[in-house]
Coordinates of C-alpha atoms and ligand atoms in Angstrom, one line a residue:
X1160 CA 12.8 -31.7 61.2
X1161 CA 9.7 -33.7 62.1
X1162 CA 6.9 -31.4 63.2
X1163 CA 5.6 -34.0 65.7
X1164 CA 8.9 -34.0 67.5
X1165 CA 8.9 -30.2 67.6
X1166 CA 5.4 -30.2 69.0
X1167 CA 6.2 -32.9 71.5
X1168 CA 9.2 -30.9 72.8
X1169 CA 7.2 -27.7 72.9
X1170 CA 4.4 -29.3 74.9
X1171 CA 6.9 -30.2 77.6
X1172 CA 8.8 -26.9 77.6
X1173 CA 11.9 -28.5 76.1
X1174 CA 11.9 -26.8 72.7
X1175 CA 15.2 -25.0 73.5
X1176 CA 16.9 -28.3 72.5
X1177 CA 16.2 -27.5 68.9
X1178 CA 17.7 -24.0 68.9
X1179 CA 20.9 -25.2 67.2
X1180 CA 19.2 -27.8 65.0
X1181 CA 19.8 -26.0 61.7
X1182 CA 23.5 -25.9 62.4
X1183 CA 23.9 -29.6 62.9
X1184 CA 25.2 -31.8 60.0
X1185 CA 22.3 -33.9 58.7
X1186 CA 23.5 -37.3 60.0
X1187 CA 23.8 -35.8 63.5
X1188 CA 20.3 -34.4 63.2
X1189 CA 19.1 -37.9 62.7
X1190 CA 20.9 -39.4 65.7
X1191 CA 19.9 -36.4 67.9
X1192 CA 16.3 -36.8 66.9
X1193 CA 16.5 -40.5 67.9
X1194 CA 18.0 -39.5 71.2
X1195 CA 15.3 -37.0 71.8
X1196 CA 12.5 -39.4 71.0
X1197 CA 13.9 -42.0 73.4
X1198 CA 13.5 -39.6 76.4
X1199 CA 10.4 -39.9 78.5
X1200 CA 9.6 -36.1 78.7
X1201 CA 6.6 -36.5 80.9
X1202 CA 8.6 -38.5 83.4
X1203 CA 11.3 -35.8 83.4
X1204 CA 8.7 -33.1 84.0
X1205 CA 7.1 -35.1 86.8
X1206 CA 10.4 -35.8 88.4
X1207 CA 11.5 -32.1 88.3
X1208 CA 8.1 -30.9 89.6
X1209 CA 8.4 -33.1 92.8
X1210 CA 12.0 -32.4 93.5
X1211 CA 11.3 -30.6 96.7
X1212 CA 9.0 -33.2 98.2
X1213 CA 11.1 -35.2 100.6
X1214 CA 9.9 -38.1 102.6
X1215 CA 9.1 -37.3 106.2
X1216 CA 12.1 -39.1 107.5
X1217 CA 11.9 -38.0 111.1
X1218 CA 8.3 -39.4 111.2
X1219 CA 9.6 -42.6 109.7
X1220 CA 12.5 -42.9 112.1
X1221 CA 10.2 -42.2 115.0
X1222 CA 8.5 -45.5 114.2
X1223 CA 11.8 -47.2 113.4
X1224 CA 12.6 -50.6 114.9
X1225 CA 15.6 -52.7 114.5
X1226 CA 15.5 -54.9 111.4
X1227 CA 15.1 -58.7 111.6
X1228 CA 18.7 -59.6 111.9
X1229 CA 21.2 -62.4 111.9
X1230 CA 24.0 -61.2 114.1
X1231 CA 27.6 -62.3 114.3
X1232 CA 27.0 -63.8 117.7
X1233 CA 25.2 -67.0 116.7
X1234 CA 23.5 -67.3 120.1
X1235 CA 21.2 -64.4 119.0
X1236 CA 20.0 -66.2 115.8
X1237 CA 17.1 -68.5 115.2
X1238 CA 19.3 -70.8 113.0
X1239 CA 22.8 -72.0 113.5
X1240 CA 25.6 -71.0 111.1
X1241 CA 26.2 -74.7 110.3
X1242 CA 22.6 -75.1 109.3
X1243 CA 22.9 -72.0 107.2
X1244 CA 26.0 -73.3 105.5
X1245 CA 24.4 -76.6 104.8
X1246 CA 21.3 -74.9 103.1
X1247 CA 23.6 -72.7 101.0
X1248 CA 25.7 -75.7 99.9
X1249 CA 22.6 -77.6 98.8
X1250 CA 21.3 -74.6 96.8
X1251 CA 24.7 -74.0 95.2
X1252 CA 25.2 -77.6 94.3
X1253 CA 21.8 -77.5 92.7
X1254 CA 22.8 -74.6 90.5
X1255 CA 20.2 -72.2 92.0
X1256 CA 22.5 -69.2 92.3
X1257 CA 23.6 -66.6 89.9
X1258 CA 25.6 -63.4 90.4
X1259 CA 24.9 -59.8 89.5
X1260 CA 27.8 -57.4 89.5
X1261 CA 27.1 -53.7 89.0
X1262 CA 29.9 -51.8 87.3
X1263 CA 28.2 -49.0 85.5
X1264 CA 29.3 -46.1 87.8
X1265 CA 31.4 -43.2 86.6
X1266 CA 34.0 -43.6 89.4
X1267 CA 34.4 -39.8 89.6
X1268 CA 36.0 -39.8 93.0
X1269 CA 38.6 -42.3 92.1
X1270 CA 39.6 -40.4 89.0
X1271 CA 40.8 -43.5 87.1
X1272 CA 40.4 -43.2 83.3
X1273 CA 39.1 -46.8 82.7
X1274 CA 36.1 -48.6 84.2
X1275 CA 36.7 -49.0 87.9
X1276 CA 36.7 -52.8 87.5
X1277 CA 39.9 -52.5 85.6
X1278 CA 41.7 -50.9 88.5
X1279 CA 44.8 -53.1 89.5
X1280 CA 44.2 -53.7 93.2
X1281 CA 46.0 -57.0 94.0
X1282 CA 48.7 -56.0 96.5
X1283 CA 51.3 -58.3 94.9
X1284 CA 49.6 -59.7 91.8
X1285 CA 48.3 -56.4 90.5
X1286 CA 45.1 -58.2 89.6
X1287 CA 42.2 -56.0 88.7
X1288 CA 38.9 -55.9 90.6
X1289 CA 37.2 -57.7 87.7
X1290 CA 39.7 -60.5 87.8
X1291 CA 39.5 -61.0 91.5
X1292 CA 35.7 -61.1 91.4
X1293 CA 35.5 -63.5 88.5
X1294 CA 38.1 -65.8 90.0
X1295 CA 36.0 -66.1 93.1
X1296 CA 32.9 -67.0 91.0
X1297 CA 34.9 -69.6 88.9
X1298 CA 36.3 -71.1 92.1
X1299 CA 32.9 -71.3 93.8
X1300 CA 31.4 -73.0 90.7
X1301 CA 34.2 -75.5 90.7
X1302 CA 33.7 -76.2 94.4
X1303 CA 30.0 -77.0 93.9
X1304 CA 30.3 -78.7 90.5
X1305 CA 27.6 -76.3 89.2
X1306 CA 27.7 -73.3 87.0
X1307 CA 27.3 -69.8 88.5
X1308 CA 26.4 -67.4 85.8
X1309 CA 27.6 -63.7 86.0
X1310 CA 25.3 -60.9 84.9
X1311 CA 27.6 -57.9 84.6
X1312 CA 26.1 -54.4 84.4
X1313 CA 27.9 -51.7 82.5
X1314 CA 26.9 -48.2 81.4
X1315 CA 27.4 -46.5 78.0
X1316 CA 30.8 -45.2 79.2
X1317 CA 32.1 -48.5 80.6
X1318 CA 30.4 -51.0 78.3
X1319 CA 32.9 -51.2 75.4
X1320 CA 36.1 -51.2 77.4
X1321 CA 34.6 -53.8 79.8
X1322 CA 33.6 -56.1 77.0
X1323 CA 37.0 -55.7 75.4
X1324 CA 38.8 -56.4 78.7
X1325 CA 36.9 -59.6 79.3
X1326 CA 37.4 -60.8 75.7
X1327 CA 41.1 -60.1 75.8
X1328 CA 41.5 -62.1 79.0
X1329 CA 39.3 -65.1 78.1
X1330 CA 36.8 -64.0 80.6
X1331 CA 39.2 -64.9 83.4
X1332 CA 38.2 -68.5 83.1
X1333 CA 34.4 -68.0 83.1
X1334 CA 32.6 -70.1 80.4
X1335 CA 31.2 -68.0 77.6
X1336 CA 27.6 -69.1 78.3
X1337 CA 28.1 -68.0 82.0
X1338 CA 28.8 -64.4 81.2
X1339 CA 26.1 -61.8 80.2
X1340 CA 27.3 -58.3 80.0
X1341 CA 24.4 -55.8 79.8
X1342 CA 24.3 -52.0 79.6
X1343 CA 22.2 -49.9 82.0
X1344 CA 20.0 -47.0 80.9
X1345 CA 20.7 -43.3 81.2
X1346 CA 18.8 -40.3 82.3
X1347 CA 19.2 -36.7 81.1
X1348 CA 20.4 -34.0 83.5
X1349 CA 18.1 -31.0 83.9
X1350 CA 18.8 -27.4 84.9
X1351 CA 17.9 -27.3 88.6
X1352 CA 16.0 -24.0 88.4
X1353 CA 14.0 -24.5 85.2
X1354 CA 13.8 -28.3 84.6
X1355 CA 15.2 -27.8 81.1
X1356 CA 17.2 -30.7 79.8
X1357 CA 20.9 -29.8 79.3
X1358 CA 23.1 -30.4 76.3
X1359 CA 26.5 -31.9 76.7
X1360 CA 27.5 -30.6 73.2
X1361 CA 25.8 -29.8 69.9
X1362 CA 23.3 -32.5 69.1
X1363 CA 24.0 -34.4 72.3
X1364 CA 22.1 -34.5 75.5
X1365 CA 23.8 -34.4 78.9
X1366 CA 23.0 -37.9 80.2
X1367 CA 24.4 -40.1 82.9
X1368 CA 23.8 -43.7 84.1
X1369 CA 20.4 -44.1 85.9
X1370 CA 21.9 -45.4 89.1
X1371 CA 22.6 -48.9 90.4
X1372 CA 18.8 -49.3 90.7
X1373 CA 18.8 -49.2 86.9
X1374 CA 19.9 -52.8 87.2
X1375 CA 16.4 -54.2 87.4
X1376 CA 15.0 -52.5 84.3
X1377 CA 18.2 -53.2 82.3
X1378 CA 18.4 -56.9 83.4
X1379 CA 14.8 -57.3 82.3
X1380 CA 15.0 -55.4 79.1
X1381 CA 18.2 -57.3 77.9
X1382 CA 16.7 -60.7 78.6
X1383 CA 18.8 -61.4 81.7
X1384 CA 15.9 -62.0 84.0
X1385 CA 14.2 -64.4 81.6
X1386 CA 17.6 -66.1 81.2
X1387 CA 17.9 -66.5 84.9
X1388 CA 14.5 -68.1 85.1
X1389 CA 15.1 -70.4 82.2
X1390 CA 18.4 -71.6 83.8
X1391 CA 16.4 -72.5 86.9
X1392 CA 18.2 -69.8 89.0
X1393 CA 16.2 -69.0 92.2
X1394 CA 18.5 -66.4 93.8
X1395 CA 20.8 -63.7 92.6
X1396 CA 23.8 -62.6 94.7
X1397 CA 24.3 -58.9 94.0
X1398 CA 27.4 -56.8 94.7
X1399 CA 29.3 -53.7 93.6
X1400 CA 32.5 -53.6 91.7
X1401 CA 34.5 -51.6 94.2
X1402 CA 34.8 -54.1 97.1
X1403 CA 37.5 -56.8 96.6
X1404 CA 36.7 -58.4 100.0
X1405 CA 33.2 -59.4 99.1
X1406 CA 32.5 -63.1 99.9
X1407 CA 30.6 -63.9 96.7
X1408 CA 27.8 -66.4 97.4
X1409 CA 29.0 -66.5 101.0
X1410 CA 27.5 -69.6 102.6
X1411 CA 26.2 -68.2 105.9
X1412 CA 24.7 -65.2 104.2
X1413 CA 23.0 -67.2 101.5
X1414 CA 22.0 -69.8 104.0
X1415 CA 20.2 -67.4 106.3
X1416 CA 18.4 -65.9 103.3
X1417 CA 17.2 -69.4 102.4
X1418 CA 16.2 -70.4 105.9
X1419 CA 14.4 -67.2 106.6
X1420 CA 12.6 -67.5 103.2
X1421 CA 13.5 -63.9 102.6
X1422 CA 12.9 -62.3 99.2
X1423 CA 15.7 -59.8 99.7
X1424 CA 18.6 -60.1 102.2
X1425 CA 21.2 -57.5 102.8
X1426 CA 24.7 -57.7 104.4
X1427 CA 25.3 -55.1 107.1
X1428 CA 28.1 -54.1 109.4
X1429 CA 27.6 -52.8 112.9
X1430 CA 28.3 -49.1 112.5
X1431 CA 31.6 -47.9 113.9
X1432 CA 30.2 -44.6 115.0
X1433 CA 26.7 -43.2 115.0
X1434 CA 27.4 -40.8 112.1
X1435 CA 29.3 -43.2 109.9
X1436 CA 28.7 -42.5 106.2
X1437 CA 26.7 -45.6 105.3
X1438 CA 23.1 -46.3 104.5
X1439 CA 21.2 -47.3 107.7
X1440 CA 18.7 -50.2 107.5
X1441 CA 15.7 -49.8 109.7
X1442 CA 12.3 -51.5 110.0
X1443 CA 9.3 -49.2 109.8
X1444 CA 5.8 -50.8 110.1
X1445 CA 7.2 -54.2 109.3
X1446 CA 9.1 -53.1 106.2
X1447 CA 12.8 -52.6 105.8
X1448 CA 14.1 -49.2 104.5
X1449 CA 17.5 -47.7 103.9
X1450 CA 17.9 -44.2 105.4
X1451 CA 20.9 -42.4 103.9
X1452 CA 23.4 -41.0 106.4
X1453 CA 22.8 -37.5 105.1
X1454 CA 19.1 -37.9 106.0
X1455 CA 19.6 -39.3 109.5
X1456 CA 19.2 -36.5 112.1
X1457 CA 22.2 -36.6 114.5
X1458 CA 20.1 -36.9 117.6
X1459 CA 18.4 -40.0 116.2
X1460 CA 21.7 -41.4 115.0
X1461 CA 23.1 -41.1 118.5
X1462 CA 20.2 -42.9 120.3
X1463 CA 21.3 -45.9 122.3
X1464 CA 19.7 -48.9 124.0
X1465 CA 20.2 -49.2 127.8
X1466 CA 23.1 -51.6 127.1
X1467 CA 24.9 -48.9 125.2
X1468 CA 24.5 -50.3 121.7
X1469 CA 23.3 -48.1 118.9
X1470 CA 19.5 -48.2 118.2
X1471 CA 20.2 -47.6 114.5
X1472 CA 23.2 -49.9 114.1
X1473 CA 22.9 -51.7 110.8
X1474 CA 25.1 -50.1 108.1
X1475 CA 24.4 -51.4 104.6
X1476 CA 27.5 -52.5 102.5
X1477 CA 25.4 -52.9 99.3
X1478 CA 25.6 -56.7 99.1
X1479 CA 22.3 -58.4 98.7
X1480 CA 20.6 -61.7 97.7
X1481 CA 17.4 -61.3 95.6
X1482 CA 14.9 -63.9 94.9
X1483 CA 14.5 -64.2 91.2
X1484 CA 10.7 -64.5 91.6
X1485 CA 10.7 -61.3 93.6
X1486 CA 12.6 -59.5 90.9
X1487 CA 10.1 -60.7 88.3
X1488 CA 7.3 -59.3 90.4
X1489 CA 9.0 -56.0 90.8
X1490 CA 9.6 -55.3 87.1
X1491 CA 5.8 -55.2 86.8
X1492 CA 5.6 -52.4 89.3
X1493 CA 6.8 -49.2 87.6
X1494 CA 7.2 -47.2 90.9
X1495 CA 8.9 -49.9 92.9
X1496 CA 12.1 -48.0 92.4
X1497 CA 11.6 -44.2 92.7
X1498 CA 14.1 -41.8 91.2
X1499 CA 16.3 -39.8 93.6
X1500 CA 17.5 -36.3 92.9
X1501 CA 21.2 -35.5 93.1
X1502 CA 22.4 -31.9 92.8
X1503 CA 25.6 -31.9 90.6
X1504 CA 27.9 -29.7 88.7
X1505 CA 27.1 -30.4 85.0
X1506 CA 29.1 -28.5 82.3
X1507 CA 26.9 -28.0 79.3
X1508 CA 26.5 -25.8 76.2
X1509 CA 24.0 -23.1 75.6
X1510 CA 21.8 -24.4 72.7
X1511 CA 21.2 -21.0 71.3
X1512 CA 24.8 -19.7 71.2
X1513 CA 26.8 -23.0 71.3
X1514 CA 28.8 -21.4 74.2
X1515 CA 30.3 -23.8 76.7
X1516 CA 29.2 -23.2 80.3
X1517 CA 31.4 -24.5 83.2
X1518 CA 29.5 -23.9 86.4
X1519 CA 31.5 -23.6 89.6
X1520 CA 28.6 -24.7 91.8
X1521 CA 25.8 -27.3 91.5
X1522 CA 23.6 -26.3 88.7
X1523 CA 21.8 -29.5 87.7
X1524 CA 19.7 -32.4 88.9
X1525 CA 20.7 -35.9 88.0
X1526 CA 18.1 -38.6 88.4
X1527 CA 19.2 -42.0 89.9
X1528 CA 17.5 -45.2 91.1
X1529 CA 18.9 -47.1 94.1
X1530 CA 18.6 -50.8 94.2
X1531 CA 18.0 -50.8 98.0
X1532 CA 14.6 -49.1 97.4
X1533 CA 13.3 -52.6 96.6
X1534 CA 13.6 -53.4 100.3
X1535 CA 10.2 -52.1 101.5
X1536 CA 8.5 -54.3 98.8
X1537 CA 10.2 -57.5 99.9
X1538 CA 8.5 -60.1 102.1
X1539 CA 10.4 -61.5 105.0
X1540 CA 13.5 -59.3 104.3
X1541 CA 16.4 -59.7 106.7
X1542 CA 19.8 -58.2 107.4
X1543 CA 22.8 -60.4 108.1
X1544 CA 25.7 -58.9 110.0
X1545 CA 29.2 -59.6 108.7
X1546 CA 32.6 -58.8 110.1
X1547 CA 33.8 -55.6 108.4
X1548 CA 37.4 -56.9 108.3
X1549 CA 36.3 -60.0 106.3
X1550 CA 33.7 -58.4 104.0
X1551 CA 34.1 -54.7 103.3
X1552 CA 36.8 -52.5 101.8
X1553 CA 35.4 -50.4 99.0
X1554 CA 37.6 -48.5 96.6
X1555 CA 36.0 -45.1 96.3
X1556 CA 38.7 -42.3 96.5
X1557 CA 42.0 -41.5 95.0
X1558 CA 45.3 -41.8 96.9
X1559 CA 45.7 -39.1 99.5
X1560 CA 42.1 -39.2 100.8
X1561 CA 41.6 -40.5 104.3
X1562 CA 39.2 -43.4 103.5
X1563 CA 38.6 -46.0 100.9
X1564 CA 41.7 -45.4 98.8
X1565 CA 43.8 -47.9 96.8
X1566 CA 46.2 -48.0 99.9
X1567 CA 43.5 -48.7 102.5
X1568 CA 41.9 -51.3 100.3
X1569 CA 45.2 -53.1 99.7
X1570 CA 46.0 -53.0 103.4
X1571 CA 42.6 -54.6 104.2
X1572 CA 43.3 -57.4 101.7
X1573 CA 46.7 -58.0 103.1
X1574 CA 45.4 -58.1 106.7
X1575 CA 42.5 -60.4 105.8
X1576 CA 45.0 -62.8 104.1
X1577 CA 47.5 -62.6 106.9
X1578 CA 44.7 -63.5 109.3
X1579 CA 43.7 -66.5 107.2
X1580 CA 47.3 -67.8 107.2
X1581 CA 47.6 -67.3 110.9
X1582 CA 44.4 -69.3 111.4
X1583 CA 45.9 -72.0 109.2
X1584 CA 48.8 -71.9 111.8
X1585 CA 51.3 -70.5 109.3
X1586 CA 53.9 -68.1 110.8
X1587 CA 53.7 -64.8 108.9
X1588 CA 56.7 -62.5 109.7
X1589 CA 55.7 -58.9 110.6
X1590 CA 55.9 -56.5 107.7
X1591 CA 55.5 -59.3 105.1
X1592 CA 52.9 -58.8 102.3
X1593 CA 50.8 -61.8 101.5
X1594 CA 48.1 -62.2 98.9
X1595 CA 45.9 -65.3 98.4
X1596 CA 44.4 -65.8 95.0
X1597 CA 40.8 -66.9 95.0
X1598 CA 42.0 -69.8 92.8
X1599 CA 44.2 -70.9 95.6
X1600 CA 41.7 -70.6 98.5
X1601 CA 38.3 -68.9 98.8
X1602 CA 38.3 -68.7 102.6
X1603 CA 40.3 -69.5 105.7
X1604 CA 38.9 -73.1 105.9
X1605 CA 40.0 -73.9 102.4
X1606 CA 43.4 -72.3 103.1
X1607 CA 43.8 -74.4 106.2
X1608 CA 43.5 -77.6 104.1
X1609 CA 46.4 -76.4 101.9
X1610 CA 48.9 -75.0 104.3
X1611 CA 51.2 -77.2 106.4
X1612 CA 50.9 -75.9 110.0
X1613 CA 54.1 -74.2 111.1
X1614 CA 54.9 -73.0 107.6
X1615 CA 57.1 -69.9 107.9
X1616 CA 56.4 -67.0 105.6
X1617 CA 59.2 -64.5 105.8
X1618 CA 59.1 -62.8 102.4
X1619 CA 56.3 -61.3 100.3
X1620 CA 54.3 -64.2 98.9
X1621 CA 51.4 -64.5 96.4
X1622 CA 49.6 -67.8 96.9
X1623 CA 48.4 -68.7 93.4
X1624 CA 47.1 -72.0 92.0
X1625 CA 49.4 -73.4 89.4
X1626 CA 47.7 -74.2 86.1
Ligands
LIG2617 P1 29.0 -45.4 93.7 O1 27.7 -44.7 94.1 O2 30.0 -45.5 94.7 O3 29.5 -44.6 92.4 O4 28.6 -46.8 93.0 P2 30.9 -44.8 91.6 O5 30.5 -44.6 90.1 O6 31.6 -46.1 91.9 O7 31.8 -43.6 92.1 P3 31.6 -42.0 92.1 O8 30.4 -41.8 93.1 O9 31.3 -41.5 90.7 O10 32.9 -41.5 92.7 C1 28.4 -47.9 93.8 C2 28.4 -49.1 92.8 O11 27.2 -49.0 91.9 C3 27.6 -49.0 90.6 C4 29.1 -48.6 90.6 O12 29.8 -49.1 89.4 C5 29.6 -49.3 91.9 O13 29.8 -50.7 91.7 N1 26.8 -48.1 89.8 C6 26.6 -46.8 90.3 C7 26.3 -48.5 88.6 O14 26.5 -49.7 88.2 N2 25.5 -47.6 87.9 C8 25.2 -46.4 88.3 O15 24.5 -45.6 87.6 C9 25.8 -46.0 89.6

């Protein structure tokens, strides 16, 4: 074993990782040494040391103001929805938009044994989340006669199956040059009490994806950010894999982002109740921040304006538009995205004895970055309110849970599509399941052009574009 590696580990109190070295086969010794060299041990030590320092959130919230917002009621906004749509149309026709989809999560709550994007969610079609998202991108590109490239983030666990799935399905119609799949980084888990890095098995560190905020570093390191610039993209529409309702490159959202000259815009919903489990977007000293629901004291969450509306009203749904130039600026700033600490149960092996340890309570810290931590650095950041029924139904939990299950997500899709058909003056019989393919119509307006008013729909129907 290299003495320098041994010394390096010892100087950071991580020499326990070599306790079982002599028992490893020689080829595994090599890969393990490479894995160890790749870890930034000083960073791990720094992160563990400051794990108990929390931001003074009550002090921040005491100075909180509502974020600059475009509300659903257009009378409250400085620009009209039609002006926003027009701006977005121009940018889209000009090929200024790309899309970032983050799909590197472990999907532990859902408990599906494939990447979450491969979950069959279409109520009638059984289409997967990936297919639905990509069909929206392809349909939008066709609408504007411009390409809209997709930058798709995976993690070591989801990368290979995701690539295979896209290859086997001809990328669901996306041109080869318009798809870049890139893998995010990982961080080792440490023992919460001692800061010692844990082993998942002999010769293998316990690592996990570095959070959706890992997107920025990974996009940069894999050349995606340079590619975006070279293609002349000015804005990246960002969303998460679990929400099939997302209106990708939605015109009003993108339009307000452009008109406000915002560097980072975020979609929000008006919170249903003060304690709803979503991130809260607030403005503090002129900068936007997300305060997680778990950090928001109940008394502050319940504060209301004289008209009865919540003071802290804006719930983030993790849909953003980033300026490409802003992202370029942020990659230069190492600390733009801090690491958060999450206490987790992490099974591991004792390096000395090789014994497997299955803790029954949280024993370890995982380090994760969150993409919304870019908000305070962004100039002219805004939030744009969207209608929850039209925009947000995340798949998080397995069947049987109360919220965000396959059943609740399918019900939200059916109700959105039924509403679109009714707006197109079709008559949808009660209890009938409808599904509208993104290839058939991307929104209620497009659907209205295709449906003859008075059309009766009295059996389950999937509206799909014929090839
Ligand atoms: P969640 O935080 O909901 O995590 O991710 P998850 O992996 O889907 O589910 P749980 O918590 O393990 O049950 C929100 C979005 O961020 C992506 C996920 O793929 C999802 O689109 N994500 C999360 C990443 O891409 N990388 C990460 O490291 C974490």
